[in-house]
């Protein structure tokens, strides 16, 4: 797999943004605990968890561009989910 080459500074920024997005996504997911979710919300939870998992895998490979993108998707969807509760 070919990953775009980031400078050291770009990698550091992407890593920080990835961690921030993952943290927010997990916080929003946490807010759903103990709540009765409808089918659409449960589907969203599944997608969010998938993006978080994929973002963590990309981060382990030091693919910060991909990790940041996936984490951002998780964050956006989790904010949508939290707003629908």
PDB file of N, CA, C and O in Angstrom:
ATOM      1  N   UNK A   1       0.841  -1.172   0.000  1.00  0.00           N
ATOM      2  CA  UNK A   1       0.000   0.000   0.000  1.00  0.00           C
ATOM      3  C   UNK A   1       0.889   1.238   0.000  1.00  0.00           C
ATOM      4  O   UNK A   1       1.874   1.301   0.717  1.00  0.00           O
ATOM      5  N   UNK A   2       0.494   2.207  -0.788  1.00  0.00           N
ATOM      6  CA  UNK A   2       1.278   3.433  -0.898  1.00  0.00           C
ATOM      7  C   UNK A   2       0.613   4.521  -0.071  1.00  0.00           C
ATOM      8  O   UNK A   2      -0.555   4.839  -0.275  1.00  0.00           O
ATOM      9  N   UNK A   3       1.354   5.064   0.872  1.00  0.00           N
ATOM     10  CA  UNK A   3       0.838   6.136   1.722  1.00  0.00           C
ATOM     11  C   UNK A   3       1.526   7.434   1.326  1.00  0.00           C
ATOM     12  O   UNK A   3       2.707   7.434   0.982  1.00  0.00           O
ATOM     13  N   UNK A   4       0.771   8.539   1.348  1.00  0.00           N
ATOM     14  CA  UNK A   4       1.421   9.818   1.030  1.00  0.00           C
ATOM     15  C   UNK A   4       2.504  10.118   2.060  1.00  0.00           C
ATOM     16  O   UNK A   4       2.325   9.849   3.246  1.00  0.00           O
ATOM     17  N   UNK A   5       3.611  10.642   1.583  1.00  0.00           N
ATOM     18  CA  UNK A   5       4.716  10.950   2.476  1.00  0.00           C
ATOM     19  C   UNK A   5       4.482  12.302   3.146  1.00  0.00           C
ATOM     20  O   UNK A   5       4.318  13.308   2.474  1.00  0.00           O
ATOM     21  N   UNK A   6       4.447  12.283   4.456  1.00  0.00           N
ATOM     22  CA  UNK A   6       4.281  13.514   5.219  1.00  0.00           C
ATOM     23  C   UNK A   6       5.621  13.893   5.828  1.00  0.00           C
ATOM     24  O   UNK A   6       6.421  13.020   6.162  1.00  0.00           O
ATOM     25  N   UNK A   7       5.837  15.181   5.978  1.00  0.00           N
ATOM     26  CA  UNK A   7       7.041  15.617   6.684  1.00  0.00           C
ATOM     27  C   UNK A   7       6.880  15.242   8.152  1.00  0.00           C
ATOM     28  O   UNK A   7       5.783  14.895   8.598  1.00  0.00           O
ATOM     29  N   UNK A   8       7.951  15.340   8.909  1.00  0.00           N
ATOM     30  CA  UNK A   8       7.888  15.024  10.337  1.00  0.00           C
ATOM     31  C   UNK A   8       6.864  15.913  11.042  1.00  0.00           C
ATOM     32  O   UNK A   8       6.099  15.447  11.889  1.00  0.00           O
ATOM     33  N   UNK A   9       6.846  17.185  10.666  1.00  0.00           N
ATOM     34  CA  UNK A   9       5.898  18.109  11.293  1.00  0.00           C
ATOM     35  C   UNK A   9       4.457  17.763  10.909  1.00  0.00           C
ATOM     36  O   UNK A   9       3.570  17.761  11.761  1.00  0.00           O
ATOM     37  N   UNK A  10       4.220  17.450   9.629  1.00  0.00           N
ATOM     38  CA  UNK A  10       2.871  17.072   9.178  1.00  0.00           C
ATOM     39  C   UNK A  10       2.411  15.791   9.871  1.00  0.00           C
ATOM     40  O   UNK A  10       1.244  15.673  10.252  1.00  0.00           O
ATOM     41  N   UNK A  11       3.330  14.860  10.054  1.00  0.00           N
ATOM     42  CA  UNK A  11       3.000  13.618  10.752  1.00  0.00           C
ATOM     43  C   UNK A  11       2.607  13.887  12.198  1.00  0.00           C
ATOM     44  O   UNK A  11       1.649  13.304  12.707  1.00  0.00           O
ATOM     45  N   UNK A  12       3.341  14.766  12.847  1.00  0.00           N
ATOM     46  CA  UNK A  12       3.046  15.097  14.244  1.00  0.00           C
ATOM     47  C   UNK A  12       1.667  15.744  14.360  1.00  0.00           C
ATOM     48  O   UNK A  12       0.886  15.412  15.266  1.00  0.00           O
ATOM     49  N   UNK A  13       1.359  16.646  13.445  1.00  0.00           N
ATOM     50  CA  UNK A  13       0.053  17.306  13.453  1.00  0.00           C
ATOM     51  C   UNK A  13      -1.053  16.283  13.171  1.00  0.00           C
ATOM     52  O   UNK A  13      -2.080  16.266  13.859  1.00  0.00           O
ATOM     53  N   UNK A  14      -0.849  15.436  12.185  1.00  0.00           N
ATOM     54  CA  UNK A  14      -1.844  14.417  11.837  1.00  0.00           C
ATOM     55  C   UNK A  14      -2.054  13.452  12.992  1.00  0.00           C
ATOM     56  O   UNK A  14      -3.180  13.038  13.270  1.00  0.00           O
ATOM     57  N   UNK A  15      -0.970  13.115  13.677  1.00  0.00           N
ATOM     58  CA  UNK A  15      -1.070  12.213  14.832  1.00  0.00           C
ATOM     59  C   UNK A  15      -1.903  12.866  15.935  1.00  0.00           C
ATOM     60  O   UNK A  15      -2.780  12.231  16.522  1.00  0.00           O
ATOM     61  N   UNK A  16      -1.650  14.136  16.198  1.00  0.00           N
ATOM     62  CA  UNK A  16      -2.397  14.865  17.223  1.00  0.00           C
ATOM     63  C   UNK A  16      -3.878  14.953  16.846  1.00  0.00           C
ATOM     64  O   UNK A  16      -4.759  14.732  17.687  1.00  0.00           O
ATOM     65  N   UNK A  17      -4.158  15.262  15.584  1.00  0.00           N
ATOM     66  CA  UNK A  17      -5.543  15.371  15.120  1.00  0.00           C
ATOM     67  C   UNK A  17      -6.247  14.008  15.185  1.00  0.00           C
ATOM     68  O   UNK A  17      -7.429  13.937  15.549  1.00  0.00           O
ATOM     69  N   UNK A  18      -5.527  12.961  14.854  1.00  0.00           N
ATOM     70  CA  UNK A  18      -6.083  11.607  14.931  1.00  0.00           C
ATOM     71  C   UNK A  18      -6.487  11.287  16.361  1.00  0.00           C
ATOM     72  O   UNK A  18      -7.615  10.847  16.616  1.00  0.00           O
ATOM     73  N   UNK A  19      -5.572  11.525  17.295  1.00  0.00           N
ATOM     74  CA  UNK A  19      -5.849  11.226  18.697  1.00  0.00           C
ATOM     75  C   UNK A  19      -7.015  12.048  19.231  1.00  0.00           C
ATOM     76  O   UNK A  19      -7.849  11.544  19.983  1.00  0.00           O
ATOM     77  N   UNK A  20      -7.079  13.308  18.823  1.00  0.00           N
ATOM     78  CA  UNK A  20      -8.161  14.180  19.267  1.00  0.00           C
ATOM     79  C   UNK A  20      -9.509  13.686  18.726  1.00  0.00           C
ATOM     80  O   UNK A  20     -10.491  13.605  19.472  1.00  0.00           O
ATOM     81  N   UNK A  21      -9.549  13.348  17.453  1.00  0.00           N
ATOM     82  CA  UNK A  21     -10.794  12.860  16.844  1.00  0.00           C
ATOM     83  C   UNK A  21     -11.232  11.536  17.462  1.00  0.00           C
ATOM     84  O   UNK A  21     -12.419  11.332  17.739  1.00  0.00           O
ATOM     85  N   UNK A  22     -10.276  10.640  17.700  1.00  0.00           N
ATOM     86  CA  UNK A  22     -10.603   9.352  18.326  1.00  0.00           C
ATOM     87  C   UNK A  22     -11.144   9.562  19.731  1.00  0.00           C
ATOM     88  O   UNK A  22     -12.119   8.919  20.133  1.00  0.00           O
ATOM     89  N   UNK A  23     -10.546  10.465  20.469  1.00  0.00           N
ATOM     90  CA  UNK A  23     -10.992  10.757  21.828  1.00  0.00           C
ATOM     91  C   UNK A  23     -12.430  11.278  21.835  1.00  0.00           C
ATOM     92  O   UNK A  23     -13.264  10.824  22.622  1.00  0.00           O
ATOM     93  N   UNK A  24     -12.727  12.212  20.942  1.00  0.00           N
ATOM     94  CA  UNK A  24     -14.077  12.768  20.856  1.00  0.00           C
ATOM     95  C   UNK A  24     -15.085  11.710  20.415  1.00  0.00           C
ATOM     96  O   UNK A  24     -16.198  11.631  20.950  1.00  0.00           O
ATOM     97  N   UNK A  25     -14.699  10.893  19.446  1.00  0.00           N
ATOM     98  CA  UNK A  25     -15.592   9.839  18.959  1.00  0.00           C
ATOM     99  C   UNK A  25     -15.916   8.853  20.074  1.00  0.00           C
ATOM    100  O   UNK A  25     -17.079   8.459  20.260  1.00  0.00           O
ATOM    101  N   UNK A  26     -14.903   8.473  20.846  1.00  0.00           N
ATOM    102  CA  UNK A  26     -15.127   7.520  21.934  1.00  0.00           C
ATOM    103  C   UNK A  26     -15.974   8.137  23.050  1.00  0.00           C
ATOM    104  O   UNK A  26     -16.805   7.464  23.651  1.00  0.00           O
ATOM    105  N   UNK A  27     -15.770   9.424  23.298  1.00  0.00           N
ATOM    106  CA  UNK A  27     -16.581  10.120  24.305  1.00  0.00           C
ATOM    107  C   UNK A  27     -18.051  10.138  23.873  1.00  0.00           C
ATOM    108  O   UNK A  27     -18.952   9.879  24.676  1.00  0.00           O
ATOM    109  N   UNK A  28     -18.289  10.429  22.597  1.00  0.00           N
ATOM    110  CA  UNK A  28     -19.660  10.438  22.088  1.00  0.00           C
ATOM    111  C   UNK A  28     -20.281   9.047  22.124  1.00  0.00           C
ATOM    112  O   UNK A  28     -21.457   8.897  22.452  1.00  0.00           O
ATOM    113  N   UNK A  29     -19.482   8.031  21.804  1.00  0.00           N
ATOM    114  CA  UNK A  29     -19.984   6.649  21.879  1.00  0.00           C
ATOM    115  C   UNK A  29     -20.348   6.289  23.309  1.00  0.00           C
ATOM    116  O   UNK A  29     -21.345   5.611  23.557  1.00  0.00           O
ATOM    117  N   UNK A  30     -19.538   6.742  24.234  1.00  0.00           N
ATOM    118  CA  UNK A  30     -19.770   6.461  25.662  1.00  0.00           C
ATOM    119  C   UNK A  30     -21.135   7.005  26.101  1.00  0.00           C
ATOM    120  O   UNK A  30     -21.796   6.417  26.961  1.00  0.00           O
ATOM    121  N   UNK A  31     -21.550   8.117  25.500  1.00  0.00           N
ATOM    122  CA  UNK A  31     -22.822   8.731  25.888  1.00  0.00           C
ATOM    123  C   UNK A  31     -24.023   7.880  25.484  1.00  0.00           C
ATOM    124  O   UNK A  31     -25.137   8.122  25.945  1.00  0.00           O
ATOM    125  N   UNK A  32     -23.803   6.869  24.634  1.00  0.00           N
ATOM    126  CA  UNK A  32     -24.915   6.007  24.215  1.00  0.00           C
ATOM    127  C   UNK A  32     -25.110   4.819  25.158  1.00  0.00           C
ATOM    128  O   UNK A  32     -26.112   4.124  25.070  1.00  0.00           O
ATOM    129  N   UNK A  33     -24.168   4.589  26.052  1.00  0.00           N
ATOM    130  CA  UNK A  33     -24.250   3.432  26.948  1.00  0.00           C
ATOM    131  C   UNK A  33     -25.524   3.479  27.787  1.00  0.00           C
ATOM    132  O   UNK A  33     -25.863   4.510  28.342  1.00  0.00           O
ATOM    133  N   UNK A  34     -26.194   2.321  27.842  1.00  0.00           N
ATOM    134  CA  UNK A  34     -27.389   2.211  28.668  1.00  0.00           C
ATOM    135  C   UNK A  34     -28.637   2.804  28.028  1.00  0.00           C
ATOM    136  O   UNK A  34     -29.706   2.763  28.619  1.00  0.00           O
ATOM    137  N   UNK A  35     -28.505   3.355  26.822  1.00  0.00           N
ATOM    138  CA  UNK A  35     -29.663   3.936  26.141  1.00  0.00           C
ATOM    139  C   UNK A  35     -30.216   2.921  25.143  1.00  0.00           C
ATOM    140  O   UNK A  35     -29.475   2.113  24.590  1.00  0.00           O
ATOM    141  N   UNK A  36     -31.523   2.971  24.944  1.00  0.00           N
ATOM    142  CA  UNK A  36     -32.147   2.130  23.926  1.00  0.00           C
ATOM    143  C   UNK A  36     -31.993   2.821  22.575  1.00  0.00           C
ATOM    144  O   UNK A  36     -32.532   3.900  22.375  1.00  0.00           O
ATOM    145  N   UNK A  37     -31.245   2.196  21.697  1.00  0.00           N
ATOM    146  CA  UNK A  37     -30.988   2.778  20.386  1.00  0.00           C
ATOM    147  C   UNK A  37     -31.867   2.109  19.344  1.00  0.00           C
ATOM    148  O   UNK A  37     -32.127   0.908  19.421  1.00  0.00           O
ATOM    149  N   UNK A  38     -32.304   2.903  18.364  1.00  0.00           N
ATOM    150  CA  UNK A  38     -33.080   2.315  17.274  1.00  0.00           C
ATOM    151  C   UNK A  38     -32.125   1.682  16.260  1.00  0.00           C
ATOM    152  O   UNK A  38     -30.897   1.777  16.398  1.00  0.00           O
ATOM    153  N   UNK A  39     -32.678   1.056  15.235  1.00  0.00           N
ATOM    154  CA  UNK A  39     -31.854   0.325  14.259  1.00  0.00           C
ATOM    155  C   UNK A  39     -30.856   1.237  13.558  1.00  0.00           C
ATOM    156  O   UNK A  39     -29.694   0.860  13.360  1.00  0.00           O
ATOM    157  N   UNK A  40     -31.282   2.442  13.192  1.00  0.00           N
ATOM    158  CA  UNK A  40     -30.387   3.374  12.500  1.00  0.00           C
ATOM    159  C   UNK A  40     -29.236   3.796  13.410  1.00  0.00           C
ATOM    160  O   UNK A  40     -28.084   3.896  12.967  1.00  0.00           O
ATOM    161  N   UNK A  41     -29.542   4.016  14.682  1.00  0.00           N
ATOM    162  CA  UNK A  41     -28.500   4.408  15.637  1.00  0.00           C
ATOM    163  C   UNK A  41     -27.525   3.267  15.883  1.00  0.00           C
ATOM    164  O   UNK A  41     -26.314   3.487  15.981  1.00  0.00           O
ATOM    165  N   UNK A  42     -28.045   2.044  15.969  1.00  0.00           N
ATOM    166  CA  UNK A  42     -27.171   0.882  16.154  1.00  0.00           C
ATOM    167  C   UNK A  42     -26.250   0.694  14.953  1.00  0.00           C
ATOM    168  O   UNK A  42     -25.081   0.337  15.112  1.00  0.00           O
ATOM    169  N   UNK A  43     -26.777   0.953  13.760  1.00  0.00           N
ATOM    170  CA  UNK A  43     -25.965   0.860  12.546  1.00  0.00           C
ATOM    171  C   UNK A  43     -24.842   1.903  12.588  1.00  0.00           C
ATOM    172  O   UNK A  43     -23.701   1.620  12.229  1.00  0.00           O
ATOM    173  N   UNK A  44     -25.183   3.100  13.052  1.00  0.00           N
ATOM    174  CA  UNK A  44     -24.198   4.176  13.167  1.00  0.00           C
ATOM    175  C   UNK A  44     -23.100   3.795  14.171  1.00  0.00           C
ATOM    176  O   UNK A  44     -21.916   4.016  13.908  1.00  0.00           O
ATOM    177  N   UNK A  45     -23.494   3.199  15.298  1.00  0.00           N
ATOM    178  CA  UNK A  45     -22.522   2.750  16.303  1.00  0.00           C
ATOM    179  C   UNK A  45     -21.549   1.755  15.675  1.00  0.00           C
ATOM    180  O   UNK A  45     -20.333   1.851  15.875  1.00  0.00           O
ATOM    181  N   UNK A  46     -22.080   0.839  14.889  1.00  0.00           N
ATOM    182  CA  UNK A  46     -21.241  -0.168  14.231  1.00  0.00           C
ATOM    183  C   UNK A  46     -20.251   0.490  13.269  1.00  0.00           C
ATOM    184  O   UNK A  46     -19.060   0.140  13.249  1.00  0.00           O
ATOM    185  N   UNK A  47     -20.727   1.458  12.491  1.00  0.00           N
ATOM    186  CA  UNK A  47     -19.844   2.161  11.554  1.00  0.00           C
ATOM    187  C   UNK A  47     -18.766   2.940  12.295  1.00  0.00           C
ATOM    188  O   UNK A  47     -17.596   2.935  11.890  1.00  0.00           O
ATOM    189  N   UNK A  48     -19.153   3.615  13.358  1.00  0.00           N
ATOM    190  CA  UNK A  48     -18.201   4.409  14.149  1.00  0.00           C
ATOM    191  C   UNK A  48     -17.104   3.500  14.708  1.00  0.00           C
ATOM    192  O   UNK A  48     -15.919   3.811  14.603  1.00  0.00           O
ATOM    193  N   UNK A  49     -17.513   2.373  15.280  1.00  0.00           N
ATOM    194  CA  UNK A  49     -16.529   1.429  15.836  1.00  0.00           C
ATOM    195  C   UNK A  49     -15.587   0.924  14.750  1.00  0.00           C
ATOM    196  O   UNK A  49     -14.387   0.743  14.991  1.00  0.00           O
ATOM    197  N   UNK A  50     -16.125   0.698  13.558  1.00  0.00           N
ATOM    198  CA  UNK A  50     -15.293   0.247  12.441  1.00  0.00           C
ATOM    199  C   UNK A  50     -14.253   1.295  12.058  1.00  0.00           C
ATOM    200  O   UNK A  50     -13.082   0.973  11.836  1.00  0.00           O
ATOM    201  N   UNK A  51     -14.694   2.561  11.990  1.00  0.00           N
ATOM    202  CA  UNK A  51     -13.758   3.639  11.656  1.00  0.00           C
ATOM    203  C   UNK A  51     -12.690   3.787  12.744  1.00  0.00           C
ATOM    204  O   UNK A  51     -11.507   4.004  12.431  1.00  0.00           O
ATOM    205  N   UNK A  52     -13.087   3.675  14.003  1.00  0.00           N
ATOM    206  CA  UNK A  52     -12.120   3.782  15.106  1.00  0.00           C
ATOM    207  C   UNK A  52     -11.094   2.656  15.001  1.00  0.00           C
ATOM    208  O   UNK A  52      -9.884   2.894  15.111  1.00  0.00           O
ATOM    209  N   UNK A  53     -11.574   1.440  14.773  1.00  0.00           N
ATOM    210  CA  UNK A  53     -10.669   0.286  14.650  1.00  0.00           C
ATOM    211  C   UNK A  53      -9.690   0.487  13.486  1.00  0.00           C
ATOM    212  O   UNK A  53      -8.485   0.281  13.637  1.00  0.00           O
ATOM    213  N   UNK A  54     -10.237   0.893  12.323  1.00  0.00           N
ATOM    214  CA  UNK A  54      -9.386   1.098  11.147  1.00  0.00           C
ATOM    215  C   UNK A  54      -8.386   2.235  11.364  1.00  0.00           C
ATOM    216  O   UNK A  54      -7.239   2.162  10.917  1.00  0.00           O
ATOM    217  N   UNK A  55      -8.822   3.290  12.052  1.00  0.00           N
ATOM    218  CA  UNK A  55      -7.929   4.421  12.333  1.00  0.00           C
ATOM    219  C   UNK A  55      -6.773   3.972  13.232  1.00  0.00           C
ATOM    220  O   UNK A  55      -5.623   4.358  13.012  1.00  0.00           O
ATOM    221  N   UNK A  56      -7.087   3.156  14.231  1.00  0.00           N
ATOM    222  CA  UNK A  56      -6.032   2.660  15.127  1.00  0.00           C
ATOM    223  C   UNK A  56      -5.040   1.770  14.377  1.00  0.00           C
ATOM    224  O   UNK A  56      -3.841   1.817  14.622  1.00  0.00           O
ATOM    225  N   UNK A  57      -5.566   0.949  13.462  1.00  0.00           N
ATOM    226  CA  UNK A  57      -4.680   0.086  12.665  1.00  0.00           C
ATOM    227  C   UNK A  57      -3.770   0.937  11.779  1.00  0.00           C
ATOM    228  O   UNK A  57      -2.576   0.663  11.668  1.00  0.00           O
ATOM    229  N   UNK A  58      -4.331   1.964  11.157  1.00  0.00           N
ATOM    230  CA  UNK A  58      -3.522   2.857  10.312  1.00  0.00           C
ATOM    231  C   UNK A  58      -2.474   3.575  11.159  1.00  0.00           C
ATOM    232  O   UNK A  58      -1.334   3.760  10.724  1.00  0.00           O
ATOM    233  N   UNK A  59      -2.850   3.973  12.365  1.00  0.00           N
ATOM    234  CA  UNK A  59      -1.913   4.657  13.262  1.00  0.00           C
ATOM    235  C   UNK A  59      -0.757   3.729  13.637  1.00  0.00           C
ATOM    236  O   UNK A  59       0.399   4.165  13.700  1.00  0.00           O
ATOM    237  N   UNK A  60      -1.059   2.458  13.869  1.00  0.00           N
ATOM    238  CA  UNK A  60       0.008   1.507  14.199  1.00  0.00           C
ATOM    239  C   UNK A  60       1.001   1.367  13.046  1.00  0.00           C
ATOM    240  O   UNK A  60       2.183   1.138  13.272  1.00  0.00           O
ATOM    241  N   UNK A  61       0.498   1.547  11.827  1.00  0.00           N
ATOM    242  CA  UNK A  61       1.365   1.473  10.641  1.00  0.00           C
ATOM    243  C   UNK A  61       2.024   2.817  10.346  1.00  0.00           C
ATOM    244  O   UNK A  61       2.718   2.964   9.349  1.00  0.00           O
ATOM    245  N   UNK A  62       1.757   3.788  11.202  1.00  0.00           N
ATOM    246  CA  UNK A  62       2.284   5.159  11.040  1.00  0.00           C
ATOM    247  C   UNK A  62       1.756   5.831   9.771  1.00  0.00           C
ATOM    248  O   UNK A  62       2.387   6.723   9.223  1.00  0.00           O
ATOM    249  N   UNK A  63       0.585   5.378   9.314  1.00  0.00           N
ATOM    250  CA  UNK A  63      -0.083   5.997   8.166  1.00  0.00           C
ATOM    251  C   UNK A  63      -1.015   7.079   8.722  1.00  0.00           C
ATOM    252  O   UNK A  63      -2.224   6.904   8.825  1.00  0.00           O
ATOM    253  N   UNK A  64      -0.404   8.200   9.099  1.00  0.00           N
ATOM    254  CA  UNK A  64      -1.152   9.241   9.814  1.00  0.00           C
ATOM    255  C   UNK A  64      -2.177   9.942   8.951  1.00  0.00           C
ATOM    256  O   UNK A  64      -3.207  10.398   9.446  1.00  0.00           O
ATOM    257  N   UNK A  65      -1.934  10.019   7.672  1.00  0.00           N
ATOM    258  CA  UNK A  65      -2.902  10.645   6.771  1.00  0.00           C
ATOM    259  C   UNK A  65      -4.205   9.838   6.769  1.00  0.00           C
ATOM    260  O   UNK A  65      -5.294  10.385   6.924  1.00  0.00           O
ATOM    261  N   UNK A  66      -4.081   8.548   6.604  1.00  0.00           N
ATOM    262  CA  UNK A  66      -5.254   7.654   6.596  1.00  0.00           C
ATOM    263  C   UNK A  66      -5.893   7.590   7.979  1.00  0.00           C
ATOM    264  O   UNK A  66      -7.122   7.632   8.112  1.00  0.00           O
ATOM    265  N   UNK A  67      -5.066   7.493   9.007  1.00  0.00           N
ATOM    266  CA  UNK A  67      -5.587   7.425  10.377  1.00  0.00           C
ATOM    267  C   UNK A  67      -6.403   8.671  10.702  1.00  0.00           C
ATOM    268  O   UNK A  67      -7.491   8.585  11.281  1.00  0.00           O
ATOM    269  N   UNK A  68      -5.888   9.830  10.304  1.00  0.00           N
ATOM    270  CA  UNK A  68      -6.575  11.096  10.575  1.00  0.00           C
ATOM    271  C   UNK A  68      -7.926  11.129   9.866  1.00  0.00           C
ATOM    272  O   UNK A  68      -8.934  11.530  10.446  1.00  0.00           O
ATOM    273  N   UNK A  69      -7.944  10.693   8.620  1.00  0.00           N
ATOM    274  CA  UNK A  69      -9.173  10.682   7.831  1.00  0.00           C
ATOM    275  C   UNK A  69     -10.229   9.763   8.455  1.00  0.00           C
ATOM    276  O   UNK A  69     -11.395  10.143   8.598  1.00  0.00           O
ATOM    277  N   UNK A  70      -9.826   8.568   8.830  1.00  0.00           N
ATOM    278  CA  UNK A  70     -10.755   7.612   9.433  1.00  0.00           C
ATOM    279  C   UNK A  70     -11.247   8.093  10.796  1.00  0.00           C
ATOM    280  O   UNK A  70     -12.428   7.963  11.124  1.00  0.00           O
ATOM    281  N   UNK A  71     -10.340   8.655  11.591  1.00  0.00           N
ATOM    282  CA  UNK A  71     -10.717   9.156  12.915  1.00  0.00           C
ATOM    283  C   UNK A  71     -11.699  10.315  12.784  1.00  0.00           C
ATOM    284  O   UNK A  71     -12.638  10.439  13.573  1.00  0.00           O
ATOM    285  N   UNK A  72     -11.492  11.164  11.783  1.00  0.00           N
ATOM    286  CA  UNK A  72     -12.392  12.292  11.561  1.00  0.00           C
ATOM    287  C   UNK A  72     -13.788  11.796  11.188  1.00  0.00           C
ATOM    288  O   UNK A  72     -14.794  12.329  11.654  1.00  0.00           O
ATOM    289  N   UNK A  73     -13.854  10.754  10.361  1.00  0.00           N
ATOM    290  CA  UNK A  73     -15.147  10.170   9.994  1.00  0.00           C
ATOM    291  C   UNK A  73     -15.854   9.636  11.242  1.00  0.00           C
ATOM    292  O   UNK A  73     -17.057   9.839  11.409  1.00  0.00           O
ATOM    293  N   UNK A  74     -15.109   8.960  12.098  1.00  0.00           N
ATOM    294  CA  UNK A  74     -15.684   8.441  13.342  1.00  0.00           C
ATOM    295  C   UNK A  74     -16.197   9.584  14.209  1.00  0.00           C
ATOM    296  O   UNK A  74     -17.287   9.497  14.788  1.00  0.00           O
ATOM    297  N   UNK A  75     -15.421  10.663  14.286  1.00  0.00           N
ATOM    298  CA  UNK A  75     -15.812  11.808  15.103  1.00  0.00           C
ATOM    299  C   UNK A  75     -17.111  12.431  14.578  1.00  0.00           C
ATOM    300  O   UNK A  75     -18.031  12.713  15.347  1.00  0.00           O
ATOM    301  N   UNK A  76     -17.186  12.654  13.277  1.00  0.00           N
ATOM    302  CA  UNK A  76     -18.359  13.284  12.672  1.00  0.00           C
ATOM    303  C   UNK A  76     -19.609  12.419  12.876  1.00  0.00           C
ATOM    304  O   UNK A  76     -20.664  12.920  13.286  1.00  0.00           O
ATOM    305  N   UNK A  77     -19.475  11.118  12.610  1.00  0.00           N
ATOM    306  CA  UNK A  77     -20.617  10.232  12.787  1.00  0.00           C
ATOM    307  C   UNK A  77     -21.038  10.138  14.257  1.00  0.00           C
ATOM    308  O   UNK A  77     -22.224  10.084  14.555  1.00  0.00           O
ATOM    309  N   UNK A  78     -20.060  10.128  15.154  1.00  0.00           N
ATOM    310  CA  UNK A  78     -20.401  10.023  16.576  1.00  0.00           C
ATOM    311  C   UNK A  78     -21.085  11.286  17.070  1.00  0.00           C
ATOM    312  O   UNK A  78     -21.970  11.211  17.937  1.00  0.00           O
ATOM    313  N   UNK A  79     -20.719  12.432  16.522  1.00  0.00           N
ATOM    314  CA  UNK A  79     -21.393  13.685  16.890  1.00  0.00           C
ATOM    315  C   UNK A  79     -22.844  13.652  16.393  1.00  0.00           C
ATOM    316  O   UNK A  79     -23.764  14.075  17.098  1.00  0.00           O
ATOM    317  N   UNK A  80     -23.029  13.117  15.192  1.00  0.00           N
ATOM    318  CA  UNK A  80     -24.384  12.952  14.634  1.00  0.00           C
ATOM    319  C   UNK A  80     -25.204  12.021  15.514  1.00  0.00           C
ATOM    320  O   UNK A  80     -26.365  12.299  15.832  1.00  0.00           O
ATOM    321  N   UNK A  81     -24.578  10.919  15.941  1.00  0.00           N
ATOM    322  CA  UNK A  81     -25.254   9.960  16.810  1.00  0.00           C
ATOM    323  C   UNK A  81     -25.631  10.602  18.145  1.00  0.00           C
ATOM    324  O   UNK A  81     -26.770  10.479  18.604  1.00  0.00           O
ATOM    325  N   UNK A  82     -24.677  11.282  18.753  1.00  0.00           N
ATOM    326  CA  UNK A  82     -24.937  11.920  20.058  1.00  0.00           C
ATOM    327  C   UNK A  82     -26.068  12.950  19.946  1.00  0.00           C
ATOM    328  O   UNK A  82     -26.886  13.077  20.860  1.00  0.00           O
ATOM    329  N   UNK A  83     -26.128  13.631  18.820  1.00  0.00           N
ATOM    330  CA  UNK A  83     -27.173  14.623  18.614  1.00  0.00           C
ATOM    331  C   UNK A  83     -28.548  14.009  18.409  1.00  0.00           C
ATOM    332  O   UNK A  83     -29.573  14.678  18.588  1.00  0.00           O
ATOM    333  N   UNK A  84     -28.582  12.729  18.051  1.00  0.00           N
ATOM    334  CA  UNK A  84     -29.868  12.063  17.789  1.00  0.00           C
ATOM    335  C   UNK A  84     -30.434  11.380  19.040  1.00  0.00           C
ATOM    336  O   UNK A  84     -31.508  10.802  18.988  1.00  0.00           O
ATOM    337  N   UNK A  85     -29.715  11.448  20.141  1.00  0.00           N
ATOM    338  CA  UNK A  85     -30.186  10.776  21.373  1.00  0.00           C
ATOM    339  C   UNK A  85     -31.204  11.599  22.118  1.00  0.00           C
ATOM    340  O   UNK A  85     -31.198  12.787  22.126  1.00  0.00           O
TER     341      UNK A  85
END
